[in-house]
C-alpha cells in the first residue's frame, strides 16, 4: 500500500509570492491534516479536511488555506509569503476522524522563503 | 503556556543505555497519547499509542501515562544506533477530532 505522498518535496519562493502544496493520502483515507514544523515552534496543526469539508482549523492567519477534492487529495495554499513561513509542511492522512485513528505522515514539503 | 511541553534538548547516550523522554501537558481534556519517531528528512511515524493511565510495553519501548500529573514518558531499553532520531510526544482530544498537539521533540543520538 502506497504511503502518503507530498509534492513538491522542496520549494524556494520569495516574499510576497504564493505557493500551493499537494498531498495525496493513503488509498481509502478520507481525512487529511496539515502541520507546519519549524525548529522554534515544533509541529503545529494547520487544518484538517474530511470528505471535502474543513473540520478543524489551527491558529494560523487567513493567508493559510486549504481544500480537499473528491478523491481525498488535498492542497494547501499560502498567499503573500513571509520569511517566517519557511518550514517543513507535513500532511497526515487517516481513515477516520476519531482521535484514536492512526495518522500517517508524508515526508513533507520543505519551503524556503527568501 | 503551551498545551504540550517537551524539553527539546538533544540527548546522547551510549549503545545499550536506557533512554528516558517525557512531556507534560496542561489540557486535561486530552484523551489519547502518542509518541512519534522522526528520522531526518522523513515524516513522523507512530511509535506508541495509549489512552489510559499506566504503562504500555512494545518490545524495547515502554510508554507511561499519568493523567493525574498530566505527565507522559517514553523509555527505550537497550538502545541501538538505529534508534537515533527525533522523538515527539503528541496528544489528541476526543472522538471526532484529529488535531494532534505536539511537543517540540527530543533529538536522540545513540553512540555505538
PDB file of N, CA, C and O in Angstrom, chain B residues 39-93:
ATOM      1  N   UNK B  39      12.790  10.371  11.647  1.00  0.00           N
ATOM      2  CA  UNK B  39      14.150  10.325  11.139  1.00  0.00           C
ATOM      3  C   UNK B  39      14.377  11.534  10.251  1.00  0.00           C
ATOM      4  O   UNK B  39      13.436  12.135   9.713  1.00  0.00           O
ATOM      5  N   UNK B  40      15.645  11.859  10.071  1.00  0.00           N
ATOM      6  CA  UNK B  40      15.995  13.021   9.273  1.00  0.00           C
ATOM      7  C   UNK B  40      15.406  12.910   7.868  1.00  0.00           C
ATOM      8  O   UNK B  40      15.448  11.845   7.252  1.00  0.00           O
ATOM      9  N   UNK B  41      14.826  13.983   7.395  1.00  0.00           N
ATOM     10  CA  UNK B  41      14.244  14.088   6.051  1.00  0.00           C
ATOM     11  C   UNK B  41      13.039  13.160   5.848  1.00  0.00           C
ATOM     12  O   UNK B  41      12.681  12.830   4.716  1.00  0.00           O
ATOM     13  N   UNK B  42      12.433  12.753   6.967  1.00  0.00           N
ATOM     14  CA  UNK B  42      11.232  11.908   6.864  1.00  0.00           C
ATOM     15  C   UNK B  42      10.114  12.534   7.694  1.00  0.00           C
ATOM     16  O   UNK B  42      10.345  13.392   8.541  1.00  0.00           O
ATOM     17  N   UNK B  43       8.882  12.057   7.454  1.00  0.00           N
ATOM     18  CA  UNK B  43       7.776  12.478   8.294  1.00  0.00           C
ATOM     19  C   UNK B  43       7.739  11.648   9.570  1.00  0.00           C
ATOM     20  O   UNK B  43       8.346  10.579   9.649  1.00  0.00           O
ATOM     21  N   UNK B  44       7.040  12.126  10.589  1.00  0.00           N
ATOM     22  CA  UNK B  44       6.929  11.352  11.834  1.00  0.00           C
ATOM     23  C   UNK B  44       6.189  10.032  11.593  1.00  0.00           C
ATOM     24  O   UNK B  44       5.284   9.961  10.765  1.00  0.00           O
ATOM     25  N   UNK B  45       6.587   9.002  12.341  1.00  0.00           N
ATOM     26  CA  UNK B  45       5.887   7.723  12.289  1.00  0.00           C
ATOM     27  C   UNK B  45       5.474   7.344  13.706  1.00  0.00           C
ATOM     28  O   UNK B  45       6.227   7.564  14.658  1.00  0.00           O
ATOM     29  N   UNK B  46       4.281   6.786  13.822  1.00  0.00           N
ATOM     30  CA  UNK B  46       3.759   6.440  15.129  1.00  0.00           C
ATOM     31  C   UNK B  46       4.550   5.299  15.743  1.00  0.00           C
ATOM     32  O   UNK B  46       4.760   4.261  15.126  1.00  0.00           O
ATOM     33  N   UNK B  47       4.969   5.525  16.979  1.00  0.00           N
ATOM     34  CA  UNK B  47       5.762   4.526  17.692  1.00  0.00           C
ATOM     35  C   UNK B  47       4.918   3.836  18.764  1.00  0.00           C
ATOM     36  O   UNK B  47       4.886   2.626  18.873  1.00  0.00           O
ATOM     37  N   UNK B  48       4.262   4.630  19.572  1.00  0.00           N
ATOM     38  CA  UNK B  48       3.479   4.102  20.681  1.00  0.00           C
ATOM     39  C   UNK B  48       2.198   4.917  20.806  1.00  0.00           C
ATOM     40  O   UNK B  48       2.190   6.121  20.560  1.00  0.00           O
ATOM     41  N   UNK B  49       1.147   4.247  21.254  1.00  0.00           N
ATOM     42  CA  UNK B  49      -0.151   4.910  21.403  1.00  0.00           C
ATOM     43  C   UNK B  49      -0.820   4.353  22.655  1.00  0.00           C
ATOM     44  O   UNK B  49      -0.829   3.151  22.890  1.00  0.00           O
ATOM     45  N   UNK B  50      -1.379   5.231  23.467  1.00  0.00           N
ATOM     46  CA  UNK B  50      -2.131   4.768  24.620  1.00  0.00           C
ATOM     47  C   UNK B  50      -3.205   5.778  24.953  1.00  0.00           C
ATOM     48  O   UNK B  50      -3.106   6.959  24.587  1.00  0.00           O
ATOM     49  N   UNK B  51      -4.231   5.342  25.645  1.00  0.00           N
ATOM     50  CA  UNK B  51      -5.309   6.253  26.009  1.00  0.00           C
ATOM     51  C   UNK B  51      -5.690   6.150  27.480  1.00  0.00           C
ATOM     52  O   UNK B  51      -6.679   6.717  27.915  1.00  0.00           O
ATOM     53  N   UNK B  52      -4.927   5.438  28.249  1.00  0.00           N
ATOM     54  CA  UNK B  52      -5.262   5.347  29.668  1.00  0.00           C
ATOM     55  C   UNK B  52      -4.007   5.521  30.506  1.00  0.00           C
ATOM     56  O   UNK B  52      -2.887   5.336  30.010  1.00  0.00           O
ATOM     57  N   UNK B  53      -4.191   5.866  31.725  1.00  0.00           N
ATOM     58  CA  UNK B  53      -3.048   5.963  32.630  1.00  0.00           C
ATOM     59  C   UNK B  53      -2.448   4.579  32.839  1.00  0.00           C
ATOM     60  O   UNK B  53      -3.151   3.574  32.813  1.00  0.00           O
ATOM     61  N   UNK B  54      -1.136   4.558  33.024  1.00  0.00           N
ATOM     62  CA  UNK B  54      -0.460   3.286  33.230  1.00  0.00           C
ATOM     63  C   UNK B  54       0.643   3.086  32.216  1.00  0.00           C
ATOM     64  O   UNK B  54       1.054   4.026  31.550  1.00  0.00           O
ATOM     65  N   UNK B  55       1.125   1.873  32.144  1.00  0.00           N
ATOM     66  CA  UNK B  55       2.241   1.526  31.254  1.00  0.00           C
ATOM     67  C   UNK B  55       1.764   0.719  30.069  1.00  0.00           C
ATOM     68  O   UNK B  55       0.835  -0.077  30.166  1.00  0.00           O
ATOM     69  N   UNK B  56       2.428   0.933  28.948  1.00  0.00           N
ATOM     70  CA  UNK B  56       2.214   0.092  27.766  1.00  0.00           C
ATOM     71  C   UNK B  56       3.575  -0.265  27.199  1.00  0.00           C
ATOM     72  O   UNK B  56       4.406   0.621  27.003  1.00  0.00           O
ATOM     73  N   UNK B  57       3.784  -1.544  26.984  1.00  0.00           N
ATOM     74  CA  UNK B  57       5.088  -2.009  26.537  1.00  0.00           C
ATOM     75  C   UNK B  57       4.988  -2.598  25.128  1.00  0.00           C
ATOM     76  O   UNK B  57       4.018  -3.279  24.786  1.00  0.00           O
ATOM     77  N   UNK B  58       6.002  -2.315  24.326  1.00  0.00           N
ATOM     78  CA  UNK B  58       6.071  -2.889  22.981  1.00  0.00           C
ATOM     79  C   UNK B  58       7.531  -3.113  22.670  1.00  0.00           C
ATOM     80  O   UNK B  58       8.247  -2.187  22.275  1.00  0.00           O
ATOM     81  N   UNK B  59       7.974  -4.335  22.883  1.00  0.00           N
ATOM     82  CA  UNK B  59       9.385  -4.640  22.646  1.00  0.00           C
ATOM     83  C   UNK B  59      10.270  -3.864  23.596  1.00  0.00           C
ATOM     84  O   UNK B  59      10.105  -3.923  24.813  1.00  0.00           O
ATOM     85  N   UNK B  60      11.186  -3.102  23.029  1.00  0.00           N
ATOM     86  CA  UNK B  60      12.112  -2.330  23.861  1.00  0.00           C
ATOM     87  C   UNK B  60      11.520  -0.987  24.314  1.00  0.00           C
ATOM     88  O   UNK B  60      12.173  -0.230  25.027  1.00  0.00           O
ATOM     89  N   UNK B  61      10.315  -0.697  23.892  1.00  0.00           N
ATOM     90  CA  UNK B  61       9.701   0.607  24.180  1.00  0.00           C
ATOM     91  C   UNK B  61       8.606   0.473  25.237  1.00  0.00           C
ATOM     92  O   UNK B  61       7.802  -0.454  25.189  1.00  0.00           O
ATOM     93  N   UNK B  62       8.606   1.409  26.187  1.00  0.00           N
ATOM     94  CA  UNK B  62       7.553   1.476  27.194  1.00  0.00           C
ATOM     95  C   UNK B  62       7.041   2.900  27.260  1.00  0.00           C
ATOM     96  O   UNK B  62       7.824   3.848  27.388  1.00  0.00           O
ATOM     97  N   UNK B  63       5.723   3.045  27.145  1.00  0.00           N
ATOM     98  CA  UNK B  63       5.083   4.353  27.277  1.00  0.00           C
ATOM     99  C   UNK B  63       4.342   4.391  28.602  1.00  0.00           C
ATOM    100  O   UNK B  63       3.691   3.415  28.989  1.00  0.00           O
ATOM    101  N   UNK B  64       4.489   5.490  29.306  1.00  0.00           N
ATOM    102  CA  UNK B  64       3.792   5.671  30.586  1.00  0.00           C
ATOM    103  C   UNK B  64       2.939   6.920  30.504  1.00  0.00           C
ATOM    104  O   UNK B  64       3.360   7.946  29.965  1.00  0.00           O
ATOM    105  N   UNK B  65       1.751   6.838  31.067  1.00  0.00           N
ATOM    106  CA  UNK B  65       0.863   7.985  31.146  1.00  0.00           C
ATOM    107  C   UNK B  65       0.390   8.142  32.577  1.00  0.00           C
ATOM    108  O   UNK B  65      -0.068   7.180  33.197  1.00  0.00           O
ATOM    109  N   UNK B  66       0.501   9.341  33.101  1.00  0.00           N
ATOM    110  CA  UNK B  66      -0.022   9.661  34.422  1.00  0.00           C
ATOM    111  C   UNK B  66      -0.966  10.845  34.238  1.00  0.00           C
ATOM    112  O   UNK B  66      -0.527  12.000  34.225  1.00  0.00           O
ATOM    113  N   UNK B  67      -2.248  10.570  34.089  1.00  0.00           N
ATOM    114  CA  UNK B  67      -3.209  11.641  33.819  1.00  0.00           C
ATOM    115  C   UNK B  67      -3.370  12.565  35.014  1.00  0.00           C
ATOM    116  O   UNK B  67      -3.641  13.760  34.853  1.00  0.00           O
ATOM    117  N   UNK B  68      -3.195  12.044  36.210  1.00  0.00           N
ATOM    118  CA  UNK B  68      -3.381  12.897  37.382  1.00  0.00           C
ATOM    119  C   UNK B  68      -2.294  13.965  37.455  1.00  0.00           C
ATOM    120  O   UNK B  68      -2.533  15.084  37.911  1.00  0.00           O
ATOM    121  N   UNK B  69      -1.109  13.627  36.977  1.00  0.00           N
ATOM    122  CA  UNK B  69       0.004  14.587  36.977  1.00  0.00           C
ATOM    123  C   UNK B  69       0.174  15.256  35.622  1.00  0.00           C
ATOM    124  O   UNK B  69       1.050  16.115  35.476  1.00  0.00           O
ATOM    125  N   UNK B  70      -0.618  14.836  34.636  1.00  0.00           N
ATOM    126  CA  UNK B  70      -0.505  15.366  33.268  1.00  0.00           C
ATOM    127  C   UNK B  70       0.939  15.204  32.772  1.00  0.00           C
ATOM    128  O   UNK B  70       1.602  16.170  32.352  1.00  0.00           O
ATOM    129  N   UNK B  71       1.375  13.957  32.771  1.00  0.00           N
ATOM    130  CA  UNK B  71       2.788  13.660  32.512  1.00  0.00           C
ATOM    131  C   UNK B  71       2.853  12.350  31.744  1.00  0.00           C
ATOM    132  O   UNK B  71       2.211  11.371  32.116  1.00  0.00           O
ATOM    133  N   UNK B  72       3.606  12.348  30.636  1.00  0.00           N
ATOM    134  CA  UNK B  72       3.797  11.099  29.907  1.00  0.00           C
ATOM    135  C   UNK B  72       5.286  10.880  29.674  1.00  0.00           C
ATOM    136  O   UNK B  72       6.064  11.842  29.610  1.00  0.00           O
ATOM    137  N   UNK B  73       5.662   9.617  29.563  1.00  0.00           N
ATOM    138  CA  UNK B  73       7.069   9.265  29.395  1.00  0.00           C
ATOM    139  C   UNK B  73       7.218   8.182  28.338  1.00  0.00           C
ATOM    140  O   UNK B  73       6.282   7.422  28.077  1.00  0.00           O
ATOM    141  N   UNK B  74       8.398   8.136  27.771  1.00  0.00           N
ATOM    142  CA  UNK B  74       8.784   7.049  26.867  1.00  0.00           C
ATOM    143  C   UNK B  74      10.148   6.550  27.306  1.00  0.00           C
ATOM    144  O   UNK B  74      11.064   7.349  27.526  1.00  0.00           O
ATOM    145  N   UNK B  75      10.265   5.238  27.448  1.00  0.00           N
ATOM    146  CA  UNK B  75      11.542   4.628  27.782  1.00  0.00           C
ATOM    147  C   UNK B  75      11.948   3.701  26.648  1.00  0.00           C
ATOM    148  O   UNK B  75      11.132   2.935  26.139  1.00  0.00           O
ATOM    149  N   UNK B  76      13.208   3.786  26.278  1.00  0.00           N
ATOM    150  CA  UNK B  76      13.772   2.891  25.272  1.00  0.00           C
ATOM    151  C   UNK B  76      14.870   2.096  25.949  1.00  0.00           C
ATOM    152  O   UNK B  76      15.874   2.665  26.410  1.00  0.00           O
ATOM    153  N   UNK B  77      14.659   0.789  26.047  1.00  0.00           N
ATOM    154  CA  UNK B  77      15.671  -0.073  26.675  1.00  0.00           C
ATOM    155  C   UNK B  77      16.647  -0.568  25.622  1.00  0.00           C
ATOM    156  O   UNK B  77      16.313  -0.672  24.436  1.00  0.00           O
ATOM    157  N   UNK B  78      17.852  -0.890  26.088  1.00  0.00           N
ATOM    158  CA  UNK B  78      18.864  -1.465  25.198  1.00  0.00           C
ATOM    159  C   UNK B  78      18.935  -0.666  23.890  1.00  0.00           C
ATOM    160  O   UNK B  78      18.775  -1.215  22.784  1.00  0.00           O
ATOM    161  N   UNK B  79      19.173   0.622  24.018  1.00  0.00           N
ATOM    162  CA  UNK B  79      19.131   1.499  22.847  1.00  0.00           C
ATOM    163  C   UNK B  79      20.152   1.079  21.787  1.00  0.00           C
ATOM    164  O   UNK B  79      21.251   0.595  22.104  1.00  0.00           O
ATOM    165  N   UNK B  80      19.770   1.256  20.547  1.00  0.00           N
ATOM    166  CA  UNK B  80      20.574   0.894  19.389  1.00  0.00           C
ATOM    167  C   UNK B  80      20.870   2.133  18.547  1.00  0.00           C
ATOM    168  O   UNK B  80      20.090   3.081  18.560  1.00  0.00           O
ATOM    169  N   UNK B  81      21.948   2.119  17.779  1.00  0.00           N
ATOM    170  CA  UNK B  81      22.220   3.272  16.898  1.00  0.00           C
ATOM    171  C   UNK B  81      21.048   3.576  15.972  1.00  0.00           C
ATOM    172  O   UNK B  81      20.819   4.746  15.633  1.00  0.00           O
ATOM    173  N   UNK B  82      20.275   2.552  15.610  1.00  0.00           N
ATOM    174  CA  UNK B  82      19.120   2.776  14.729  1.00  0.00           C
ATOM    175  C   UNK B  82      17.990   3.525  15.421  1.00  0.00           C
ATOM    176  O   UNK B  82      17.036   3.980  14.766  1.00  0.00           O
ATOM    177  N   UNK B  83      18.098   3.678  16.742  1.00  0.00           N
ATOM    178  CA  UNK B  83      17.099   4.463  17.473  1.00  0.00           C
ATOM    179  C   UNK B  83      17.390   5.963  17.391  1.00  0.00           C
ATOM    180  O   UNK B  83      16.592   6.773  17.872  1.00  0.00           O
ATOM    181  N   UNK B  84      18.524   6.319  16.816  1.00  0.00           N
ATOM    182  CA  UNK B  84      18.879   7.733  16.683  1.00  0.00           C
ATOM    183  C   UNK B  84      17.858   8.435  15.795  1.00  0.00           C
ATOM    184  O   UNK B  84      17.720   8.119  14.608  1.00  0.00           O
ATOM    185  N   UNK B  85      17.145   9.371  16.390  1.00  0.00           N
ATOM    186  CA  UNK B  85      16.044  10.045  15.690  1.00  0.00           C
ATOM    187  C   UNK B  85      15.514  11.139  16.620  1.00  0.00           C
ATOM    188  O   UNK B  85      15.981  11.279  17.750  1.00  0.00           O
ATOM    189  N   UNK B  86      14.541  11.879  16.122  1.00  0.00           N
ATOM    190  CA  UNK B  86      13.831  12.828  16.981  1.00  0.00           C
ATOM    191  C   UNK B  86      12.536  12.171  17.447  1.00  0.00           C
ATOM    192  O   UNK B  86      11.812  11.581  16.652  1.00  0.00           O
ATOM    193  N   UNK B  87      12.285  12.277  18.738  1.00  0.00           N
ATOM    194  CA  UNK B  87      11.094  11.680  19.330  1.00  0.00           C
ATOM    195  C   UNK B  87      10.147  12.791  19.765  1.00  0.00           C
ATOM    196  O   UNK B  87      10.538  13.710  20.485  1.00  0.00           O
ATOM    197  N   UNK B  88       8.909  12.665  19.309  1.00  0.00           N
ATOM    198  CA  UNK B  88       7.903  13.698  19.562  1.00  0.00           C
ATOM    199  C   UNK B  88       6.743  13.092  20.332  1.00  0.00           C
ATOM    200  O   UNK B  88       6.208  12.048  19.941  1.00  0.00           O
ATOM    201  N   UNK B  89       6.339  13.754  21.411  1.00  0.00           N
ATOM    202  CA  UNK B  89       5.104  13.335  22.052  1.00  0.00           C
ATOM    203  C   UNK B  89       3.946  14.086  21.383  1.00  0.00           C
ATOM    204  O   UNK B  89       4.129  15.189  20.860  1.00  0.00           O
ATOM    205  N   UNK B  90       2.787  13.458  21.377  1.00  0.00           N
ATOM    206  CA  UNK B  90       1.612  14.073  20.749  1.00  0.00           C
ATOM    207  C   UNK B  90       0.367  13.644  21.498  1.00  0.00           C
ATOM    208  O   UNK B  90       0.325  12.563  22.106  1.00  0.00           O
ATOM    209  N   UNK B  91      -0.645  14.493  21.453  1.00  0.00           N
ATOM    210  CA  UNK B  91      -1.885  14.196  22.162  1.00  0.00           C
ATOM    211  C   UNK B  91      -3.074  14.653  21.338  1.00  0.00           C
ATOM    212  O   UNK B  91      -2.955  15.625  20.567  1.00  0.00           O
ATOM    213  N   UNK B  92      -4.187  13.992  21.533  1.00  0.00           N
ATOM    214  CA  UNK B  92      -5.401  14.429  20.856  1.00  0.00           C
ATOM    215  C   UNK B  92      -6.555  14.410  21.834  1.00  0.00           C
ATOM    216  O   UNK B  92      -6.481  13.808  22.907  1.00  0.00           O
ATOM    217  N   UNK B  93      -7.584  15.119  21.431  1.00  0.00           N
ATOM    218  CA  UNK B  93      -8.655  15.406  22.370  1.00  0.00           C
ATOM    219  C   UNK B  93      -9.687  14.296  22.494  1.00  0.00           C
ATOM    220  O   UNK B  93      -9.739  13.589  23.485  1.00  0.00           O
TER     221      UNK B  93
END
